[in-house]
Structure formats: C-alpha cells, structure tokens
Short mmCIF file of C-alpha atoms in Angstrom, two decimals:
data_model
loop_
_atom_site.label_atom_id
_atom_site.label_comp_id
_atom_site.label_asym_id
_atom_site.label_seq_id
_atom_site.Cartn_x
_atom_site.Cartn_y
_atom_site.Cartn_z
CA MET A 12 0.83 17.34 -29.30
CA LEU A 13 0.05 18.79 -25.87
CA GLU A 14 3.28 20.78 -25.76
CA LYS A 15 2.54 22.31 -29.15
CA CYS A 16 -1.17 22.88 -28.61
CA LEU A 17 -0.98 24.26 -25.05
CA GLN A 18 2.43 25.95 -25.34
CA ARG A 19 3.57 24.43 -22.04
CA GLU A 20 6.73 22.76 -20.83
CA ARG A 21 6.61 19.03 -20.12
CA HIS A 22 8.37 17.57 -17.08
CA ASN A 23 9.02 13.92 -16.17
CA VAL A 24 7.53 13.57 -12.67
CA HIS A 25 9.86 10.70 -11.74
CA GLU A 26 12.88 13.03 -12.00
CA LEU A 27 11.24 16.37 -11.14
CA ASP A 28 11.91 18.46 -8.03
CA PHE A 29 8.34 19.61 -7.45
CA SER A 30 9.47 22.55 -5.32
CA SER A 31 10.87 24.11 -8.51
CA ILE A 32 7.40 24.40 -10.10
CA LYS A 33 5.77 27.75 -9.45
CA ASP A 34 2.55 27.31 -11.44
CA ASN A 35 1.09 23.80 -11.68
CA ASN A 36 -1.48 24.99 -14.20
CA ASN A 37 1.15 25.97 -16.74
CA VAL A 38 3.08 22.69 -16.82
CA ILE A 39 2.48 19.26 -18.36
CA PHE A 40 3.37 16.55 -15.83
CA ASP A 41 4.48 13.41 -17.64
CA PHE A 42 4.19 10.17 -15.62
CA SER A 43 4.91 7.86 -18.57
CA VAL A 44 7.13 4.79 -18.28
CA LYS A 45 8.46 3.61 -21.63
CA GLY A 46 6.94 0.34 -22.71
CA MET A 47 4.54 0.26 -19.75
CA ILE A 48 2.25 3.28 -19.57
CA ALA A 49 1.79 6.73 -21.13
CA GLY A 50 0.02 9.48 -19.23
CA TYR A 51 -0.01 13.18 -18.44
CA THR A 52 -1.57 15.67 -16.04
CA THR A 53 -2.21 19.32 -16.83
CA LYS A 54 -5.01 21.87 -16.82
CA PHE A 55 -7.48 21.64 -19.71
CA THR A 56 -10.65 23.54 -20.51
CA LYS A 57 -13.82 21.47 -20.38
CA SER A 58 -14.53 22.13 -24.05
CA PHE A 59 -11.02 20.95 -25.07
CA VAL A 60 -11.55 17.68 -23.21
CA GLU A 61 -15.08 17.05 -24.48
CA ASN A 62 -14.69 18.21 -28.06
CA TYR A 63 -11.17 17.04 -28.84
CA LEU A 64 -9.02 15.19 -26.31
CA SER A 65 -11.52 12.50 -25.30
CA LYS A 66 -12.25 11.73 -28.96
CA LEU A 67 -8.67 10.86 -29.89
CA ASN A 68 -8.27 7.18 -30.74
CA ASP A 69 -5.08 6.80 -28.73
CA VAL A 70 -6.49 8.34 -25.54
CA ALA A 71 -7.95 5.69 -23.22
CA ILE A 72 -9.00 7.78 -20.19
CA VAL A 73 -9.49 11.47 -19.46
CA ASN A 74 -10.34 11.99 -15.78
CA GLU A 75 -10.42 15.00 -13.51
CA ASN A 76 -7.65 15.11 -10.92
CA LYS A 77 -9.41 15.43 -7.55
CA VAL A 78 -8.18 15.80 -4.00
CA ILE A 79 -9.06 12.75 -1.90
CA GLU A 80 -10.55 13.88 1.39
CA ASP A 81 -9.54 11.81 4.44
CA PRO A 82 -7.36 9.44 2.38
CA PHE A 83 -6.90 6.95 5.21
CA GLU A 84 -10.55 7.20 6.28
CA ASN A 85 -10.19 8.13 9.95
CA GLU A 86 -8.04 5.19 10.91
CA ALA A 87 -7.59 5.10 14.67
CA VAL A 88 -4.12 5.42 16.17
CA LYS A 89 -3.52 5.58 19.91
CA GLN A 90 -0.64 5.40 22.34
CA ALA A 91 0.37 1.93 23.48
CA PRO A 92 3.14 0.49 25.66
CA LEU A 93 6.54 -0.04 24.09
CA VAL A 94 6.81 -3.51 22.59
CA ARG A 95 9.93 -5.38 21.57
CA ARG A 96 10.28 -8.85 20.08
CA ALA A 97 12.70 -10.03 22.76
CA GLU A 98 9.92 -9.66 25.32
CA ARG A 99 7.26 -10.98 22.99
CA PRO A 100 4.21 -10.56 25.27
CA ALA A 101 1.30 -12.36 23.63
CA ASP A 102 -1.24 -9.67 24.44
CA LYS A 103 0.90 -7.03 22.70
CA MET A 104 1.82 -8.87 19.47
CA PRO A 105 -1.21 -10.99 18.51
CA ASN A 106 -1.12 -9.78 14.89
CA LEU A 107 2.21 -11.49 14.11
CA ASP A 108 1.41 -14.40 16.40
CA ARG A 109 -1.81 -15.05 14.47
CA ILE A 110 -0.46 -15.16 10.92
CA ASP A 111 1.98 -18.05 11.40
CA GLN A 112 -0.54 -20.61 12.70
CA GLU A 113 -3.92 -21.96 11.67
CA ASN A 114 -5.72 -22.31 14.98
CA PHE A 115 -6.03 -20.74 18.40
CA PRO A 116 -4.70 -20.60 21.07
CA LEU A 117 -1.83 -18.33 20.10
CA ASP A 118 1.57 -19.86 20.89
CA LEU A 119 3.39 -16.60 21.77
CA LYS A 120 5.75 -17.04 18.79
CA TYR A 121 6.15 -15.58 15.31
CA ILE A 122 7.84 -18.18 13.09
CA TYR A 123 8.96 -17.24 9.58
CA PRO A 124 11.59 -18.16 6.97
CA ASP A 125 15.17 -17.32 7.98
CA SER A 126 15.64 -15.08 4.93
CA ALA A 127 13.02 -12.72 6.41
CA GLY A 128 12.47 -11.06 3.02
CA ALA A 129 16.13 -10.34 2.27
CA GLY A 130 16.75 -9.01 -1.23
CA VAL A 131 13.17 -7.90 -1.81
CA ASP A 132 12.27 -4.22 -2.26
CA VAL A 133 8.96 -3.17 -0.70
CA PHE A 134 7.91 0.29 -1.84
CA VAL A 135 5.64 1.99 0.70
CA VAL A 136 3.71 4.58 -1.33
CA ASP A 137 2.39 6.72 1.48
CA THR A 138 3.40 9.70 3.69
CA GLY A 139 7.13 9.01 3.97
CA ILE A 140 8.98 7.19 6.77
CA PHE A 141 10.48 8.42 10.06
CA LEU A 142 13.91 6.94 9.39
CA ASP A 143 15.29 7.66 12.88
CA HIS A 144 12.86 5.26 14.52
CA GLU A 145 14.49 2.33 16.31
CA GLU A 146 12.40 -0.10 14.23
CA PHE A 147 14.50 0.84 11.20
CA GLN A 148 17.92 0.82 12.88
CA GLY A 149 20.25 -2.17 12.74
CA ARG A 150 18.23 -4.03 10.13
CA GLN A 151 19.84 -6.16 7.42
CA GLY A 152 17.59 -4.50 4.86
CA LYS A 153 17.85 -0.80 4.07
CA THR A 154 15.19 1.78 4.91
CA VAL A 155 15.08 4.93 2.77
CA VAL A 156 12.66 7.53 1.48
CA GLU A 157 13.61 7.68 -2.16
CA LYS A 158 11.14 10.08 -3.73
CA THR A 159 8.63 12.74 -2.76
CA PHE A 160 5.81 14.26 -4.76
CA CYS A 161 5.26 16.85 -2.01
CA GLY A 162 7.67 19.64 -2.86
CA ASN A 163 11.10 18.63 -1.56
CA ASP A 164 9.78 17.29 1.75
CA LEU A 165 10.82 13.68 2.46
CA ALA A 166 9.88 13.69 6.16
CA ASP A 167 6.85 11.82 7.49
CA ASP A 168 4.85 14.58 9.17
CA ASP A 169 1.70 12.45 9.33
CA GLY A 170 2.93 9.12 10.69
CA HIS A 171 0.91 6.84 8.46
CA GLY A 172 3.79 5.81 6.23
CA THR A 173 5.92 5.04 9.29
CA ASN A 174 3.09 2.93 10.73
CA VAL A 175 2.86 0.93 7.52
CA ALA A 176 6.60 0.55 7.00
CA SER A 177 7.09 -0.83 10.51
CA LEU A 178 4.60 -3.61 9.78
CA VAL A 179 6.21 -4.48 6.45
CA GLY A 180 9.71 -4.88 7.80
CA GLY A 181 10.33 -3.22 11.15
CA LYS A 182 13.07 -4.80 13.25
CA THR A 183 10.66 -6.19 15.82
CA LEU A 184 7.18 -5.24 14.58
CA GLY A 185 7.56 -6.28 10.95
CA VAL A 186 6.53 -9.36 9.00
CA ALA A 187 9.69 -9.38 6.82
CA SER A 188 12.39 -7.75 8.96
CA ASN A 189 15.18 -8.15 6.37
CA ALA A 190 13.29 -6.71 3.38
CA ASN A 191 14.34 -3.36 1.93
CA ILE A 192 11.76 -0.68 2.74
CA ILE A 193 11.63 2.18 0.25
CA GLY A 194 9.35 5.13 0.94
CA VAL A 195 7.64 7.14 -1.79
CA LYS A 196 5.87 10.16 -0.35
CA ILE A 197 2.60 11.08 -2.07
CA THR A 198 0.80 12.96 0.71
CA GLY A 199 1.33 14.67 4.04
CA LYS A 200 -0.02 17.31 6.40
CA VAL A 201 0.38 20.11 3.87
CA CYS A 202 0.29 17.93 0.74
CA PRO A 203 -3.30 16.84 0.03
CA LEU A 204 -3.60 13.44 -1.61
CA SER A 205 -4.86 13.48 -5.19
CA SER A 206 -5.37 10.94 -7.93
CA GLN A 207 -2.39 12.52 -9.68
CA ASN A 208 -0.05 11.79 -6.78
CA ILE A 209 -1.27 8.22 -6.36
CA ILE A 210 -0.55 7.62 -10.05
CA ASN A 211 2.78 9.44 -9.77
CA GLY A 212 3.74 7.11 -6.93
CA ILE A 213 2.68 3.97 -8.79
CA THR A 214 4.44 4.94 -12.00
CA TYR A 215 7.58 5.94 -10.09
CA VAL A 216 7.81 2.37 -8.84
CA MET A 217 7.16 1.13 -12.39
CA GLN A 218 10.08 3.25 -13.58
CA GLN A 219 12.36 1.55 -11.03
CA LYS A 220 11.24 -1.83 -12.36
CA ALA A 221 11.89 -0.67 -15.92
CA ASN A 222 15.38 0.48 -14.92
CA ASP A 223 16.16 -2.94 -13.43
CA PRO A 224 13.72 -5.63 -14.63
CA GLY A 225 15.29 -8.24 -12.37
CA ARG A 226 14.38 -6.43 -9.14
CA LYS A 227 11.89 -8.19 -6.88
CA ILE A 228 9.41 -5.41 -6.09
CA VAL A 229 6.33 -5.26 -3.89
CA LEU A 230 4.24 -2.07 -3.93
CA ASN A 231 2.15 -1.32 -0.83
CA LEU A 232 -0.60 1.30 -1.19
CA SER A 233 -3.04 2.14 1.57
CA ALA A 234 -5.13 4.84 -0.11
CA THR A 235 -8.26 4.16 -2.17
CA SER A 236 -9.83 6.23 -4.94
CA ILE A 237 -12.87 6.27 -7.20
CA ASP A 238 -10.72 7.32 -10.16
CA SER A 239 -10.49 4.61 -12.83
CA ALA A 240 -7.11 6.00 -13.93
CA VAL A 241 -5.69 4.83 -10.60
CA GLY A 242 -6.97 1.37 -11.42
CA GLU A 243 -5.43 1.51 -14.88
CA ALA A 244 -2.04 2.45 -13.43
CA ALA A 245 -2.23 -0.38 -10.91
CA SER A 246 -3.12 -2.87 -13.62
CA LYS A 247 -0.14 -1.75 -15.72
CA ALA A 248 2.13 -2.05 -12.68
CA VAL A 249 1.17 -5.69 -12.20
CA GLU A 250 1.67 -6.34 -15.92
CA ALA A 251 5.18 -4.94 -15.45
CA GLY A 252 5.90 -7.60 -12.81
CA ILE A 253 5.22 -5.62 -9.64
CA HIS A 254 3.47 -7.40 -6.76
CA PHE A 255 0.75 -4.88 -5.84
CA VAL A 256 -0.99 -4.86 -2.43
CA VAL A 257 -3.73 -2.43 -1.39
CA GLY A 258 -5.97 -1.96 1.63
CA ALA A 259 -9.64 -2.60 0.85
CA GLY A 260 -10.81 0.55 2.64
CA ASN A 261 -12.57 1.39 5.90
CA ARG A 262 -16.15 2.31 5.00
CA ASN A 263 -17.96 -1.02 5.50
CA LEU A 264 -18.79 -0.96 1.80
CA ASP A 265 -18.21 -3.21 -1.19
CA ALA A 266 -14.50 -2.98 -2.02
CA CYS A 267 -15.39 -3.28 -5.71
CA GLY A 268 -16.52 0.34 -5.58
CA PHE A 269 -12.94 1.61 -5.22
CA PHE A 270 -9.65 1.65 -7.11
CA PRO A 271 -7.24 0.01 -7.22
CA GLY A 272 -8.94 -2.62 -5.07
CA GLN A 273 -11.34 -3.66 -7.79
CA VAL A 274 -8.49 -4.48 -10.17
CA GLU A 275 -8.49 -8.25 -10.44
CA THR A 276 -4.71 -8.68 -10.50
CA VAL A 277 -3.89 -6.68 -7.36
CA VAL A 278 -4.05 -8.18 -3.87
CA THR A 279 -6.84 -6.43 -1.94
CA VAL A 280 -6.77 -6.85 1.84
CA SER A 281 -9.52 -6.49 4.43
CA ALA A 282 -9.11 -6.35 8.21
CA THR A 283 -9.81 -8.78 11.03
CA LYS A 284 -9.80 -8.46 14.80
CA ILE A 285 -9.13 -11.09 17.45
CA THR A 286 -11.69 -11.42 20.23
CA ALA A 287 -10.58 -11.58 23.85
CA PRO A 288 -9.53 -14.86 25.48
CA PRO A 289 -10.38 -17.46 26.58
CA ASN A 290 -12.53 -18.13 23.49
CA GLN A 291 -10.53 -16.26 20.88
CA GLN A 292 -11.91 -15.95 17.35
CA ASP A 293 -11.17 -14.01 14.16
CA TRP A 294 -13.88 -11.51 13.16
CA ILE A 295 -14.15 -9.05 10.33
CA THR A 296 -13.81 -5.54 11.76
CA ASP A 297 -16.87 -3.30 11.77
CA PHE A 298 -15.20 -0.77 9.45
CA SER A 299 -13.65 -3.06 6.85
CA ASN A 300 -14.72 -3.03 3.22
CA TRP A 301 -15.67 -6.46 1.89
CA GLY A 302 -16.90 -8.30 -1.22
CA LYS A 303 -15.71 -10.38 -4.14
CA CYS A 304 -12.84 -7.98 -4.91
CA VAL A 305 -11.18 -8.81 -1.57
CA THR A 306 -8.39 -11.37 -1.91
CA LEU A 307 -7.95 -12.17 1.77
CA PHE A 308 -7.94 -10.76 5.30
CA ALA A 309 -5.10 -9.85 7.66
CA PRO A 310 -5.00 -8.43 11.20
CA GLY A 311 -6.08 -4.79 11.28
CA ASP A 312 -7.33 -3.99 14.79
CA ASN A 313 -5.19 -2.57 17.62
CA VAL A 314 -2.00 -3.47 15.78
CA PRO A 315 1.34 -2.34 17.34
CA ILE A 316 3.09 0.13 15.00
CA ALA A 317 5.98 2.58 15.03
CA GLY A 318 5.03 6.22 15.65
CA ILE A 319 6.75 9.51 14.83
CA GLY A 320 6.68 11.11 18.29
CA SER A 321 10.15 9.82 19.16
CA PRO A 322 12.62 7.19 17.92
CA SER A 323 11.20 4.69 20.43
CA GLU A 324 7.49 5.49 20.19
CA ILE A 325 5.15 2.56 19.62
CA THR A 326 1.48 3.25 19.02
CA SER A 327 -1.37 0.98 18.05
CA GLY A 328 -3.71 1.44 15.13
CA SER A 329 -6.65 -0.04 13.28
CA GLY A 330 -7.55 -0.05 9.60
CA THR A 331 -7.10 -1.96 6.38
CA SER A 332 -4.04 0.25 5.80
CA LEU A 333 -2.43 -1.81 8.53
CA SER A 334 -3.72 -5.12 7.18
CA ALA A 335 -2.14 -4.56 3.75
CA PRO A 336 1.49 -4.32 4.95
CA HIS A 337 1.16 -7.70 6.68
CA VAL A 338 0.48 -9.13 3.21
CA SER A 339 3.23 -7.11 1.55
CA GLY A 340 5.64 -8.54 4.11
CA ALA A 341 4.35 -12.05 3.48
CA ILE A 342 4.96 -11.67 -0.26
CA ALA A 343 8.49 -10.44 0.52
CA LEU A 344 9.03 -13.64 2.52
CA MET A 345 7.95 -15.65 -0.52
CA LEU A 346 10.04 -13.72 -3.04
CA ALA A 347 13.22 -13.96 -0.97
CA ASN A 348 13.25 -17.67 -1.78
CA SER A 349 11.59 -17.72 -5.21
CA ASP A 350 10.96 -15.90 -8.47
CA LEU A 351 7.17 -15.93 -8.35
CA THR A 352 5.24 -13.68 -10.71
CA PRO A 353 2.52 -11.41 -9.27
CA GLU A 354 -0.11 -13.89 -10.43
CA GLN A 355 1.73 -16.76 -8.76
CA SER A 356 2.30 -14.94 -5.47
CA LYS A 357 -1.40 -14.10 -5.30
CA GLU A 358 -2.29 -17.74 -5.95
CA GLU A 359 0.18 -18.82 -3.24
CA LEU A 360 -1.33 -16.40 -0.72
CA VAL A 361 -4.72 -17.98 -1.35
CA ARG A 362 -3.36 -21.52 -1.26
CA ILE A 363 -1.63 -21.26 2.11
CA ALA A 364 -4.20 -18.96 3.75
CA THR A 365 -6.04 -20.12 6.86
CA LYS A 366 -9.54 -20.95 5.66
CA ASP A 367 -13.05 -20.58 7.10
CA LYS A 368 -12.08 -19.09 10.46
CA ILE A 369 -13.41 -15.54 10.09
CA GLN A 370 -16.75 -14.73 11.73
CA GLY A 371 -19.18 -11.92 10.89
CA LEU A 372 -19.43 -12.28 7.12
CA TYR A 373 -23.20 -12.87 7.14
CA TYR A 374 -24.24 -9.95 4.93
CA ARG A 375 -20.76 -9.22 3.62
CA PRO A 376 -19.98 -12.11 1.23
CA THR A 377 -16.19 -12.29 1.08
CA ALA A 378 -13.61 -15.05 0.63
CA ASN A 379 -13.06 -16.50 4.10
CA LEU A 380 -9.27 -16.47 3.90
CA LEU A 381 -6.89 -15.22 6.59
CA LEU A 382 -3.25 -14.42 5.84
CA ARG A 383 -0.72 -17.07 6.74
CA VAL A 384 2.97 -16.51 6.13
CA PRO A 385 5.04 -19.21 4.39
CA SER A 386 6.60 -21.84 6.64
CA PRO A 387 10.37 -21.78 7.25
#
C-alpha cells in the first residue's frame, strides 16, 4: 500500500547498504521480520498520518522518528592502568570479583563455569567494536561487527560499543570470555542515534534468529528511548526467543519512564558501586535509574573496560550501559549449559541473585537484587 500510495521504493534494512541511499525521504525502509514483526519507516505528511494511516485497523503504532540526544547520557570514561587477569589485582577488578560471591570481603578471584559462554551469540547493538583490541584476540569465541546502520562504516569511532563488548566477553575483562560477540552498529560520531536505528538493530537480530531458530542469542542494548515502538520491537524480540538485556538509564529517574526498560519481559539493569575498604558495601549509584521495572543491579561504577585509543588501552567507566553487559555475559554462561527460554533465564537471574545487600534505596524502591553468575 505504501509503495503504491507514496510512489517510493521499499528496501529491506537488514540487507541494505545504507551508503547507497541518497535521499532518505524518498525511500520506504522495511524492518519487518516474517512471522515476528512488520514495520516501516519513511516520511509522511502530518495529515496523511492523522487522517488515514493511524486509522487503519492493521496499524498498531505510528510514531515520529526522533534523534536521541546524548544516547548514553554522559557516561564517564577515564584513563586507568592496564589490567590483565593473570595479575588480577583486587582493586582493579572488583566488578568481576563481586559477582561470583555473596558477601564481602572480596576474595581476589572470579570463578565461573568452564564453558565461559561457549556457543552463545551475544549481539552488542551499539557503536561497533574495535576488533584489533587485545581483549578480542586469542579468544575461543569469535568477535565480529556484522552489520552497520551508519552508512558503510563498521568501525567504532565512539568507543562505547568496545567498552560494552569487553565486559560481555573480553579475554580478561569479560564475564563470558568464550561467548561469541557480534557487533551491530546503530550510532557513532557522525551517525546520530534515532528510534529508527534502535529498531533496525533489534529487528536485525530478530532476523538472525528467524534464519536459525536454534541459535542461542542474547541482545545487549545500552540506549534508552521514550518511543513506544522501541518497546514493541523489544517485546517481539523476546517473543522470538531472544534474551534481551538493557541498561536502566543514568538520570536518577524511574526506569518505567523509558523503553525498552519498561517492557516486562526484558531484563533491565541498574548500577551499583562498591565503597572503599575496610567496610565495603554495595550502594546504588547516584545516577542510576530505579523502580519496579528494574530486574536487578550489577556493577556500574569505575569498571575496567577496553578503549579504542590503542590495541592495549584499558579505561574505566561508569553507567548502567556497563552494568547491562555483566548480565548479558551471565546469561551467556547459563545458556552455554542449558536451553533456557528468555522467561526462564530471567527467573534464574532473580533466583541466584545476591539479595538485600544494596544500600541507598530509601526513596528509590527497587528490587534489592545484585547479579551473581552461575556456579561452576
């Protein structure tokens, strides 16, 4: 109907080379996945939307595609000393040290199942991945950037996707060091993030699941939106069997005000910090979103992460974007040894979580659950 009415060509975004499109306003972008979701992006007049399109019985949502300003909400990243697992200094790796044990003091170890996420595909829908970084060399799992929605640019010119990927499965910094890490680039320095690109990224992963229904797939998304269509896409992704993890956001607001975090079936992650010794405690960070839509917490303050300055650069960062990949890695650890559904993996995260240890939730009522990885 749109092709006929608007006299425009329709292109499947999952197969499209976006650098070949000269005029975005004269094209219908089709992000449909057969049997899972049907959706399109193009330019409409306001009157066409109000008087016709929104009144069609088989149209569920018509939303404006908007650019998301500051998509990662001023997350702090700073230089930090180089850290490697062989050295394992406790003051440099407390995030991994914390998630394998219930109580303090930290034992200077990160203990996890031997499979380390092998055979599980974690899609990092973000800014791409700096593939030359040492964290991604010599791993059992592959690391690739498979798709970009930013022209033909696969490189991570921002660093955020590399940060996240290193926590999912980096050789020494990652939770699940044998998992496959697959980058899907939806934003970058010269590629503003929009609702359209978030949905394109989500539905691209859905298409991979449709192509191979037996694949064990985790989708990690760090960006938040107020667009309900993003929430609809996330909901459909979980229905398709994709384990969906998202950062709660960094505004110290109710996470239920944002998509896809408010979608009940996704895993929404807030951030904790560890206070200084000798009396170490877990606290909610000052910036973290909170509320009943949050599934659990994970470390998100001064976390060691791979940078893009050089193949050996290690930085540290803070934000719920860095809490979420801890959980994506934990789900990969589960799936390597099981065939859990998204509903079951979420239930298992809650079941094994460390309970009632997080301080600072006085006026921010949130489930007091801290990520704990499965035992070997």
